């Protein structure tokens, strides 16, 4: 029976590409070109088939993709070398920042990480088809809330070509088709990676190659975000300007974040070694990403010598230090430090670079107020040995992630055990923080009855049982 059902689904997917659907899309999306409509139609066909794949089939595709990536590392690096030539020219002309230019670069370590991401995602439980909740409304009338794929997702990203593999792996595992648009600075790498994924899909005999579709121009994105019907979710990841533009122009729901303005607060009750470890890691581990710290908030009673030690290490590692007047005054005896006056603009700036702003505060309350005013609701951290204060801070700060005695760099889908992430969401929709598999599924209600009618229930009639069914 299961095989018969799957054949019926396959036939339905094949029949979707007919005149009726074409007509439907044109009527709904009459201001969008035929080429972009066809992209969406093909993605919807693929999504239907993906939603009915067995978990073992999806896992096999991911393991095959992992192997394909490793086998084709030379081709990937050749394409990336072309991109680095473009990225460096864009850097020289001012079209690209130094940090964005660095993010374009691939090497054998990053390629192996891409392959490992596929394997990690394959090892995770299937997020779709899970019964989340079950309720007995009446004898013989049972309601189930079951997770299911979102459908067709469009992801717009900048700079990092490895994102192509990360997102594709998560989309395949969760049963979603995905339309990808990367930055022109990584166009050659993106093409090769997308082609390898599509080749793996064709060879699998499980999923259509249009499960992953790559578009390359801004004009294509401009058209796709205007589509009224066919794309279920748009995820922009990149600059604040990119995210804001998509949010203002998209017809489909948008999930994402703008700036990653993260803070580390060093309390007067902090441990010296923990302070040093957390602060240095949060900035120096990888400055060019959204979960790197941008502002260090320091209690006025935090030992000046400890702070100077942290900042000297930052400076030795190439970090430019921008400080408030209070911090500059308290550190004036440490003449080896090169301290630059911070401006009001610094507190609201995501550097994604070797720049750190430092501000002295009178209390943890002042730190929270500063974060509330300038933070981007991404990730915030407190370093203290006062557990009550730490818990208060974690409850008071409004952010997708709030950490105690831990670096902000832990805000990552792979580190959370999500396999990878498609985006870090700072909003308050169905997903928040690093969005992995669980954020790429929604749910539907399935009601199993026995000839029941809603008119049976109500005043002076039958009452609902509303009994929880143990899953």
Short mmCIF file of N, CA, C and O in Angstrom, two decimals, residues 297-427:
data_model
loop_
_atom_site.label_atom_id
_atom_site.label_comp_id
_atom_site.label_asym_id
_atom_site.label_seq_id
_atom_site.Cartn_x
_atom_site.Cartn_y
_atom_site.Cartn_z
N UNK A 297 31.16 45.33 27.49
CA UNK A 297 30.64 46.15 28.58
C UNK A 297 31.34 45.72 29.87
O UNK A 297 31.40 44.52 30.18
N UNK A 298 31.87 46.68 30.62
CA UNK A 298 32.71 46.36 31.78
C UNK A 298 32.22 47.12 33.00
O UNK A 298 32.08 48.35 32.97
N UNK A 299 31.96 46.39 34.07
CA UNK A 299 31.54 47.02 35.33
C UNK A 299 32.67 47.94 35.81
O UNK A 299 33.85 47.61 35.69
N UNK A 300 32.29 49.09 36.36
CA UNK A 300 33.29 50.08 36.80
C UNK A 300 34.21 49.54 37.89
O UNK A 300 35.34 50.02 38.06
N UNK A 301 33.74 48.51 38.62
CA UNK A 301 34.57 47.93 39.67
C UNK A 301 35.34 46.70 39.20
O UNK A 301 36.06 46.08 39.98
N UNK A 302 35.17 46.33 37.95
CA UNK A 302 35.97 45.23 37.41
C UNK A 302 37.43 45.68 37.41
O UNK A 302 37.74 46.81 36.99
N UNK A 303 38.35 44.85 37.90
CA UNK A 303 39.75 45.29 38.05
C UNK A 303 40.36 45.82 36.75
O UNK A 303 40.31 45.16 35.71
N UNK A 304 40.92 47.04 36.83
CA UNK A 304 41.50 47.68 35.65
C UNK A 304 42.64 46.85 35.07
O UNK A 304 42.81 46.78 33.84
N UNK A 305 43.42 46.23 35.93
CA UNK A 305 44.54 45.44 35.44
C UNK A 305 44.06 44.24 34.63
O UNK A 305 44.67 43.88 33.61
N UNK A 306 42.97 43.62 35.07
CA UNK A 306 42.42 42.48 34.32
C UNK A 306 41.93 42.95 32.94
O UNK A 306 42.15 42.29 31.93
N UNK A 307 41.24 44.10 32.94
CA UNK A 307 40.73 44.64 31.68
C UNK A 307 41.87 44.99 30.74
O UNK A 307 41.83 44.67 29.54
N UNK A 308 42.90 45.62 31.28
CA UNK A 308 44.06 45.99 30.46
C UNK A 308 44.72 44.75 29.86
O UNK A 308 45.17 44.77 28.70
N UNK A 309 44.78 43.68 30.62
CA UNK A 309 45.38 42.44 30.13
C UNK A 309 44.59 41.89 28.94
O UNK A 309 45.17 41.47 27.93
N UNK A 310 43.27 41.92 29.04
CA UNK A 310 42.42 41.45 27.94
C UNK A 310 42.61 42.32 26.70
O UNK A 310 42.80 41.82 25.59
N UNK A 311 42.59 43.64 26.90
CA UNK A 311 42.68 44.55 25.77
C UNK A 311 44.06 44.54 25.13
O UNK A 311 44.19 44.72 23.91
N UNK A 312 45.09 44.33 25.93
CA UNK A 312 46.44 44.25 25.36
C UNK A 312 46.55 43.03 24.45
O UNK A 312 47.14 43.11 23.36
N UNK A 313 45.96 41.92 24.86
CA UNK A 313 45.96 40.72 24.03
C UNK A 313 45.17 40.97 22.75
O UNK A 313 45.57 40.54 21.65
N UNK A 314 44.05 41.68 22.87
CA UNK A 314 43.27 42.05 21.69
C UNK A 314 44.13 42.88 20.73
O UNK A 314 44.18 42.63 19.52
N UNK A 315 44.79 43.87 21.29
CA UNK A 315 45.61 44.78 20.50
C UNK A 315 46.73 44.03 19.79
O UNK A 315 47.03 44.28 18.61
N UNK A 316 47.38 43.12 20.50
CA UNK A 316 48.46 42.33 19.92
C UNK A 316 47.96 41.46 18.77
O UNK A 316 48.73 41.09 17.88
N UNK A 317 46.68 41.14 18.80
CA UNK A 317 46.07 40.31 17.75
C UNK A 317 45.50 41.15 16.61
O UNK A 317 44.84 40.63 15.73
N UNK A 318 45.77 42.47 16.67
CA UNK A 318 45.36 43.35 15.58
C UNK A 318 44.03 44.04 15.76
O UNK A 318 43.52 44.67 14.83
N UNK A 319 43.45 43.96 16.95
CA UNK A 319 42.13 44.57 17.19
C UNK A 319 42.28 46.05 17.48
O UNK A 319 43.11 46.46 18.32
N UNK A 320 41.49 46.87 16.80
CA UNK A 320 41.42 48.30 17.08
C UNK A 320 40.47 48.52 18.25
O UNK A 320 39.34 48.03 18.24
N UNK A 321 40.89 49.27 19.26
CA UNK A 321 40.14 49.45 20.49
C UNK A 321 39.50 50.84 20.54
O UNK A 321 40.20 51.85 20.53
N UNK A 322 38.17 50.87 20.59
CA UNK A 322 37.43 52.13 20.66
C UNK A 322 36.72 52.19 22.01
O UNK A 322 35.86 51.35 22.30
N UNK A 323 37.05 53.19 22.82
CA UNK A 323 36.60 53.20 24.21
C UNK A 323 35.83 54.46 24.56
O UNK A 323 36.00 55.52 23.95
N UNK A 324 34.95 54.31 25.56
CA UNK A 324 34.22 55.46 26.08
C UNK A 324 35.16 56.29 26.97
O UNK A 324 36.23 55.81 27.37
N UNK A 325 34.81 57.54 27.31
CA UNK A 325 35.69 58.39 28.14
C UNK A 325 36.03 57.75 29.48
O UNK A 325 37.19 57.86 29.94
N UNK A 326 35.06 57.10 30.12
CA UNK A 326 35.32 56.49 31.44
C UNK A 326 36.37 55.39 31.33
O UNK A 326 37.27 55.27 32.18
N UNK A 327 36.25 54.57 30.29
CA UNK A 327 37.23 53.49 30.11
C UNK A 327 38.61 54.05 29.81
O UNK A 327 39.63 53.56 30.30
N UNK A 328 38.66 55.09 28.99
CA UNK A 328 39.94 55.70 28.65
C UNK A 328 40.61 56.26 29.90
O UNK A 328 41.84 56.13 30.09
N UNK A 329 39.81 56.87 30.77
CA UNK A 329 40.35 57.45 31.99
C UNK A 329 40.91 56.38 32.92
O UNK A 329 42.01 56.51 33.47
N UNK A 330 40.15 55.28 33.09
CA UNK A 330 40.58 54.25 34.03
C UNK A 330 41.79 53.47 33.53
O UNK A 330 42.49 52.81 34.31
N UNK A 331 42.07 53.53 32.22
CA UNK A 331 43.18 52.77 31.66
C UNK A 331 44.35 53.65 31.23
O UNK A 331 45.29 53.18 30.58
N UNK A 332 44.34 54.93 31.63
CA UNK A 332 45.37 55.85 31.15
C UNK A 332 46.77 55.50 31.65
O UNK A 332 47.77 55.87 31.01
N UNK A 333 46.84 54.76 32.73
CA UNK A 333 48.17 54.38 33.25
C UNK A 333 48.79 53.26 32.43
O UNK A 333 50.00 53.02 32.52
N UNK A 334 47.98 52.56 31.64
CA UNK A 334 48.49 51.47 30.82
C UNK A 334 48.88 52.04 29.45
O UNK A 334 48.13 51.95 28.47
N UNK A 335 50.04 52.64 29.41
CA UNK A 335 50.45 53.43 28.24
C UNK A 335 50.69 52.58 26.99
O UNK A 335 50.75 53.12 25.88
N UNK A 336 50.85 51.28 27.16
CA UNK A 336 51.08 50.43 25.99
C UNK A 336 49.80 50.22 25.17
O UNK A 336 49.85 49.74 24.03
N UNK A 337 48.66 50.59 25.75
CA UNK A 337 47.40 50.45 25.04
C UNK A 337 47.14 51.65 24.13
O UNK A 337 47.28 52.80 24.56
N UNK A 338 46.76 51.38 22.91
CA UNK A 338 46.40 52.43 21.95
C UNK A 338 44.88 52.53 21.90
O UNK A 338 44.22 51.73 21.22
N UNK A 339 44.32 53.48 22.64
CA UNK A 339 42.88 53.59 22.79
C UNK A 339 42.33 54.74 21.95
O UNK A 339 42.80 55.87 22.04
N UNK A 340 41.32 54.45 21.15
CA UNK A 340 40.67 55.44 20.28
C UNK A 340 39.33 55.81 20.88
O UNK A 340 38.61 54.96 21.42
N UNK A 341 38.99 57.08 20.82
CA UNK A 341 37.70 57.53 21.36
C UNK A 341 36.55 56.94 20.56
O UNK A 341 36.48 57.08 19.33
N UNK A 342 35.64 56.30 21.25
CA UNK A 342 34.45 55.75 20.60
C UNK A 342 33.45 56.86 20.34
O UNK A 342 33.37 57.84 21.09
N UNK A 343 32.67 56.71 19.28
CA UNK A 343 31.59 57.65 18.99
C UNK A 343 30.26 56.97 19.31
O UNK A 343 30.20 55.75 19.52
N UNK A 344 29.19 57.73 19.32
CA UNK A 344 27.87 57.16 19.58
C UNK A 344 27.52 56.13 18.51
O UNK A 344 26.83 55.14 18.80
N UNK A 345 28.02 56.33 17.31
CA UNK A 345 27.73 55.40 16.21
C UNK A 345 28.34 54.03 16.46
O UNK A 345 27.81 53.01 16.00
N UNK A 346 29.46 53.99 17.19
CA UNK A 346 30.13 52.71 17.43
C UNK A 346 29.23 51.72 18.18
O UNK A 346 29.29 50.51 17.92
N UNK A 347 28.43 52.20 19.10
CA UNK A 347 27.62 51.30 19.92
C UNK A 347 26.57 50.55 19.08
O UNK A 347 26.14 49.47 19.45
N UNK A 348 26.20 51.11 17.95
CA UNK A 348 25.20 50.47 17.10
C UNK A 348 25.78 49.90 15.82
O UNK A 348 25.05 49.71 14.85
N UNK A 349 27.07 49.61 15.81
CA UNK A 349 27.74 49.15 14.59
C UNK A 349 28.16 47.69 14.71
O UNK A 349 28.75 47.28 15.71
N UNK A 350 27.83 46.92 13.68
CA UNK A 350 28.35 45.55 13.56
C UNK A 350 29.62 45.62 12.72
O UNK A 350 29.56 45.87 11.52
N UNK A 351 30.77 45.40 13.34
CA UNK A 351 32.04 45.55 12.64
C UNK A 351 32.36 44.33 11.76
O UNK A 351 32.88 44.47 10.66
N UNK A 352 32.08 43.13 12.29
CA UNK A 352 32.53 41.87 11.65
C UNK A 352 33.97 42.03 11.18
O UNK A 352 34.33 41.66 10.07
N UNK A 353 34.77 42.59 12.06
CA UNK A 353 36.17 42.89 11.73
C UNK A 353 36.95 43.00 13.04
O UNK A 353 36.38 42.89 14.14
N UNK A 354 38.25 43.24 12.94
CA UNK A 354 39.10 43.35 14.13
C UNK A 354 38.97 44.75 14.74
O UNK A 354 39.93 45.52 14.83
N UNK A 355 37.77 45.05 15.19
CA UNK A 355 37.45 46.30 15.88
C UNK A 355 36.56 45.94 17.07
O UNK A 355 35.66 45.11 16.95
N UNK A 356 36.83 46.57 18.20
CA UNK A 356 36.03 46.30 19.40
C UNK A 356 35.75 47.61 20.11
O UNK A 356 36.65 48.43 20.32
N UNK A 357 34.50 47.84 20.47
CA UNK A 357 34.16 49.00 21.28
C UNK A 357 34.03 48.55 22.74
O UNK A 357 33.55 47.45 23.01
N UNK A 358 34.47 49.41 23.66
CA UNK A 358 34.49 49.07 25.09
C UNK A 358 33.82 50.19 25.86
O UNK A 358 34.15 51.37 25.68
N UNK A 359 32.89 49.82 26.73
CA UNK A 359 32.16 50.82 27.51
C UNK A 359 32.09 50.40 28.97
O UNK A 359 31.76 49.24 29.29
N UNK A 360 32.40 51.31 29.87
CA UNK A 360 32.26 51.06 31.31
C UNK A 360 30.82 51.37 31.74
O UNK A 360 30.22 52.35 31.27
N UNK A 361 30.28 50.51 32.60
CA UNK A 361 28.91 50.70 33.10
C UNK A 361 28.92 50.61 34.63
O UNK A 361 29.83 50.02 35.23
N UNK A 362 27.90 51.20 35.24
CA UNK A 362 27.84 51.25 36.71
C UNK A 362 27.28 49.97 37.33
O UNK A 362 27.50 49.71 38.51
N UNK A 363 26.54 49.19 36.54
CA UNK A 363 25.87 48.03 37.11
C UNK A 363 25.42 47.09 36.00
O UNK A 363 25.47 47.44 34.81
N UNK A 364 24.95 45.92 36.39
CA UNK A 364 24.38 44.98 35.43
C UNK A 364 23.12 45.57 34.80
O UNK A 364 22.84 45.34 33.62
N UNK A 365 22.37 46.35 35.58
CA UNK A 365 21.18 47.00 35.04
C UNK A 365 21.56 47.95 33.90
O UNK A 365 20.88 48.01 32.87
N UNK A 366 22.64 48.71 34.10
CA UNK A 366 23.11 49.60 33.04
C UNK A 366 23.53 48.82 31.80
O UNK A 366 23.30 49.25 30.66
N UNK A 367 24.15 47.66 32.03
CA UNK A 367 24.57 46.82 30.89
C UNK A 367 23.35 46.35 30.10
O UNK A 367 23.34 46.39 28.87
N UNK A 368 22.31 45.92 30.82
CA UNK A 368 21.08 45.45 30.15
C UNK A 368 20.42 46.61 29.40
O UNK A 368 19.92 46.43 28.28
N UNK A 369 20.42 47.79 30.01
CA UNK A 369 19.83 48.95 29.33
C UNK A 369 20.58 49.27 28.04
O UNK A 369 19.97 49.60 27.02
N UNK A 370 21.91 49.19 28.09
CA UNK A 370 22.71 49.45 26.90
C UNK A 370 22.40 48.41 25.81
O UNK A 370 22.23 48.76 24.63
N UNK A 371 22.32 47.16 26.22
CA UNK A 371 22.02 46.09 25.27
C UNK A 371 20.63 46.28 24.66
O UNK A 371 20.42 46.09 23.45
N UNK A 372 19.68 46.68 25.48
CA UNK A 372 18.32 46.90 25.00
C UNK A 372 18.28 48.02 23.97
O UNK A 372 17.50 47.98 23.01
N UNK A 373 19.13 49.02 24.17
CA UNK A 373 19.14 50.18 23.28
C UNK A 373 19.90 49.91 21.98
O UNK A 373 19.45 50.31 20.89
N UNK A 374 21.04 49.21 22.06
CA UNK A 374 21.91 49.07 20.90
C UNK A 374 22.02 47.64 20.36
O UNK A 374 22.52 47.45 19.25
N UNK A 375 21.58 46.66 21.12
CA UNK A 375 21.71 45.27 20.67
C UNK A 375 20.79 44.94 19.52
O UNK A 375 19.81 45.64 19.25
N UNK A 376 21.09 43.84 18.84
CA UNK A 376 20.29 43.41 17.69
C UNK A 376 19.49 42.15 17.99
O UNK A 376 18.98 41.52 17.08
N UNK A 377 19.43 41.77 19.27
CA UNK A 377 18.67 40.59 19.72
C UNK A 377 19.26 39.29 19.17
O UNK A 377 18.55 38.32 18.96
N UNK A 378 20.57 39.31 18.93
CA UNK A 378 21.25 38.11 18.41
C UNK A 378 21.75 37.25 19.58
O UNK A 378 21.09 36.28 19.95
N UNK A 379 22.89 37.62 20.16
CA UNK A 379 23.48 36.84 21.26
C UNK A 379 24.19 37.77 22.23
O UNK A 379 24.94 38.66 21.81
N UNK A 380 23.94 37.57 23.52
CA UNK A 380 24.56 38.38 24.57
C UNK A 380 25.13 37.45 25.64
O UNK A 380 24.62 36.35 25.84
N UNK A 381 26.18 37.93 26.33
CA UNK A 381 26.82 37.08 27.34
C UNK A 381 27.18 37.89 28.58
O UNK A 381 27.49 39.08 28.49
N UNK A 382 27.13 37.21 29.72
CA UNK A 382 27.57 37.79 30.99
C UNK A 382 28.64 36.88 31.57
O UNK A 382 28.55 35.65 31.49
N UNK A 383 29.69 37.49 32.14
CA UNK A 383 30.72 36.74 32.85
C UNK A 383 30.66 37.16 34.31
O UNK A 383 30.91 38.33 34.64
N UNK A 384 30.31 36.24 35.17
CA UNK A 384 30.19 36.51 36.60
C UNK A 384 30.17 35.20 37.36
O UNK A 384 29.83 34.14 36.81
N UNK A 385 30.53 35.26 38.64
CA UNK A 385 30.43 34.10 39.52
C UNK A 385 29.15 34.17 40.36
O UNK A 385 28.88 33.27 41.15
N UNK A 386 28.38 35.23 40.17
CA UNK A 386 27.13 35.41 40.91
C UNK A 386 26.00 34.74 40.13
O UNK A 386 25.50 35.28 39.15
N UNK A 387 25.59 33.56 40.56
CA UNK A 387 24.60 32.79 39.82
C UNK A 387 23.24 33.48 39.79
O UNK A 387 22.52 33.40 38.78
N UNK A 388 22.87 34.15 40.89
CA UNK A 388 21.58 34.86 40.91
C UNK A 388 21.58 36.01 39.89
O UNK A 388 20.58 36.21 39.18
N UNK A 389 22.69 36.75 39.84
CA UNK A 389 22.80 37.84 38.88
C UNK A 389 22.78 37.30 37.45
O UNK A 389 22.13 37.87 36.56
N UNK A 390 23.47 36.19 37.25
CA UNK A 390 23.52 35.60 35.91
C UNK A 390 22.12 35.21 35.44
O UNK A 390 21.73 35.47 34.29
N UNK A 391 21.35 34.61 36.33
CA UNK A 391 19.99 34.19 35.97
C UNK A 391 19.11 35.40 35.69
O UNK A 391 18.29 35.39 34.76
N UNK A 392 19.28 36.44 36.51
CA UNK A 392 18.52 37.67 36.28
C UNK A 392 18.86 38.26 34.91
O UNK A 392 17.98 38.65 34.15
N UNK A 393 20.15 38.32 34.61
CA UNK A 393 20.61 38.86 33.33
C UNK A 393 20.03 38.07 32.16
O UNK A 393 19.53 38.64 31.18
N UNK A 394 20.06 36.74 32.27
CA UNK A 394 19.58 35.89 31.19
C UNK A 394 18.07 36.02 30.98
O UNK A 394 17.57 35.85 29.87
N UNK A 395 17.36 36.34 32.04
CA UNK A 395 15.92 36.55 31.93
C UNK A 395 15.60 37.96 31.43
O UNK A 395 14.62 38.18 30.71
N UNK A 396 16.43 38.94 31.81
CA UNK A 396 16.14 40.34 31.49
C UNK A 396 16.49 40.71 30.06
O UNK A 396 15.83 41.55 29.45
N UNK A 397 17.53 40.08 29.52
CA UNK A 397 17.98 40.43 28.17
C UNK A 397 17.08 39.79 27.13
O UNK A 397 16.82 38.58 27.17
N UNK A 398 16.61 40.60 26.19
CA UNK A 398 15.78 40.11 25.10
C UNK A 398 16.67 39.83 23.90
O UNK A 398 17.06 40.74 23.16
N UNK A 399 17.03 38.56 23.72
CA UNK A 399 17.87 38.16 22.60
C UNK A 399 17.60 36.69 22.29
O UNK A 399 17.08 35.95 23.13
N UNK A 400 17.98 36.28 21.09
CA UNK A 400 17.78 34.89 20.70
C UNK A 400 18.65 33.95 21.53
O UNK A 400 18.29 32.79 21.75
N UNK A 401 19.80 34.45 21.99
CA UNK A 401 20.68 33.65 22.84
C UNK A 401 21.28 34.50 23.94
O UNK A 401 21.75 35.62 23.66
N UNK A 402 21.25 34.02 25.18
CA UNK A 402 21.87 34.72 26.31
C UNK A 402 22.72 33.71 27.07
O UNK A 402 22.21 32.68 27.53
N UNK A 403 24.02 33.98 27.20
CA UNK A 403 24.97 33.01 27.73
C UNK A 403 25.59 33.47 29.05
O UNK A 403 25.76 34.66 29.28
N UNK A 404 25.95 32.50 29.87
CA UNK A 404 26.63 32.77 31.14
C UNK A 404 28.00 32.10 31.09
O UNK A 404 28.10 30.89 30.91
N UNK A 405 29.03 32.91 31.25
CA UNK A 405 30.41 32.41 31.26
C UNK A 405 30.74 31.58 30.01
O UNK A 405 31.44 30.56 30.09
N UNK A 406 30.24 32.02 28.87
CA UNK A 406 30.51 31.31 27.62
C UNK A 406 30.55 32.33 26.47
O UNK A 406 29.82 33.32 26.47
N UNK A 407 31.39 32.06 25.51
CA UNK A 407 31.58 32.96 24.37
C UNK A 407 30.33 33.03 23.49
O UNK A 407 29.63 32.02 23.29
N UNK A 408 30.10 34.20 22.91
CA UNK A 408 28.98 34.37 21.98
C UNK A 408 29.17 33.52 20.73
O UNK A 408 28.21 33.26 20.00
N UNK A 409 30.38 33.06 20.47
CA UNK A 409 30.65 32.26 19.28
C UNK A 409 29.96 30.89 19.31
O UNK A 409 29.91 30.19 18.31
N UNK A 410 29.43 30.52 20.46
CA UNK A 410 28.69 29.26 20.53
C UNK A 410 27.32 29.35 19.87
O UNK A 410 26.66 28.32 19.69
N UNK A 411 26.88 30.55 19.51
CA UNK A 411 25.58 30.71 18.86
C UNK A 411 25.68 30.26 17.41
O UNK A 411 25.86 31.06 16.49
N UNK A 412 25.54 28.98 17.21
CA UNK A 412 25.78 28.38 15.90
C UNK A 412 25.02 27.06 15.82
O UNK A 412 25.00 26.28 16.77
N UNK A 413 24.40 26.82 14.67
CA UNK A 413 23.60 25.61 14.52
C UNK A 413 24.40 24.34 14.68
O UNK A 413 23.95 23.38 15.32
N UNK A 414 25.60 24.29 14.13
CA UNK A 414 26.44 23.10 14.24
C UNK A 414 26.82 22.86 15.69
O UNK A 414 26.76 21.73 16.19
N UNK A 415 27.20 23.94 16.41
CA UNK A 415 27.59 23.80 17.81
C UNK A 415 26.41 23.46 18.70
O UNK A 415 26.57 22.82 19.73
N UNK A 416 25.22 23.89 18.32
CA UNK A 416 24.02 23.55 19.09
C UNK A 416 23.58 22.10 18.87
O UNK A 416 22.67 21.62 19.52
N UNK A 417 24.22 21.43 17.92
CA UNK A 417 23.81 20.06 17.60
C UNK A 417 22.69 20.01 16.59
O UNK A 417 22.00 18.99 16.45
N UNK A 418 22.50 21.12 15.84
CA UNK A 418 21.44 21.17 14.83
C UNK A 418 21.93 20.67 13.48
O UNK A 418 21.18 20.68 12.51
N UNK A 419 23.19 20.25 13.41
CA UNK A 419 23.77 19.78 12.16
C UNK A 419 24.39 20.92 11.39
O UNK A 419 25.53 20.87 10.95
N UNK A 420 23.65 21.97 11.21
CA UNK A 420 24.08 23.20 10.54
C UNK A 420 22.96 24.20 10.78
O UNK A 420 22.02 23.93 11.52
N UNK A 421 23.08 25.37 10.15
CA UNK A 421 22.00 26.35 10.29
C UNK A 421 21.74 27.01 8.96
O UNK A 421 22.65 27.14 8.12
N UNK A 422 20.51 27.39 8.76
CA UNK A 422 20.17 28.10 7.53
C UNK A 422 20.22 29.61 7.76
O UNK A 422 20.45 30.38 6.83
N UNK A 423 20.03 30.03 8.99
CA UNK A 423 20.09 31.44 9.35
C UNK A 423 20.02 31.53 10.87
O UNK A 423 19.66 30.56 11.54
N UNK A 424 20.40 32.68 11.42
CA UNK A 424 20.13 32.98 12.82
C UNK A 424 18.98 33.99 12.84
O UNK A 424 19.11 35.09 12.31
N UNK A 425 17.88 33.58 13.41
CA UNK A 425 16.70 34.45 13.43
C UNK A 425 16.66 35.24 14.73
O UNK A 425 16.74 34.68 15.82
N UNK A 426 16.54 36.56 14.60
CA UNK A 426 16.43 37.42 15.78
C UNK A 426 14.99 37.87 15.98
O UNK A 426 14.72 38.66 16.88
N UNK A 427 14.10 37.41 15.15
CA UNK A 427 12.68 37.75 15.30
C UNK A 427 11.98 36.80 16.26
O UNK A 427 12.60 35.95 16.89
#
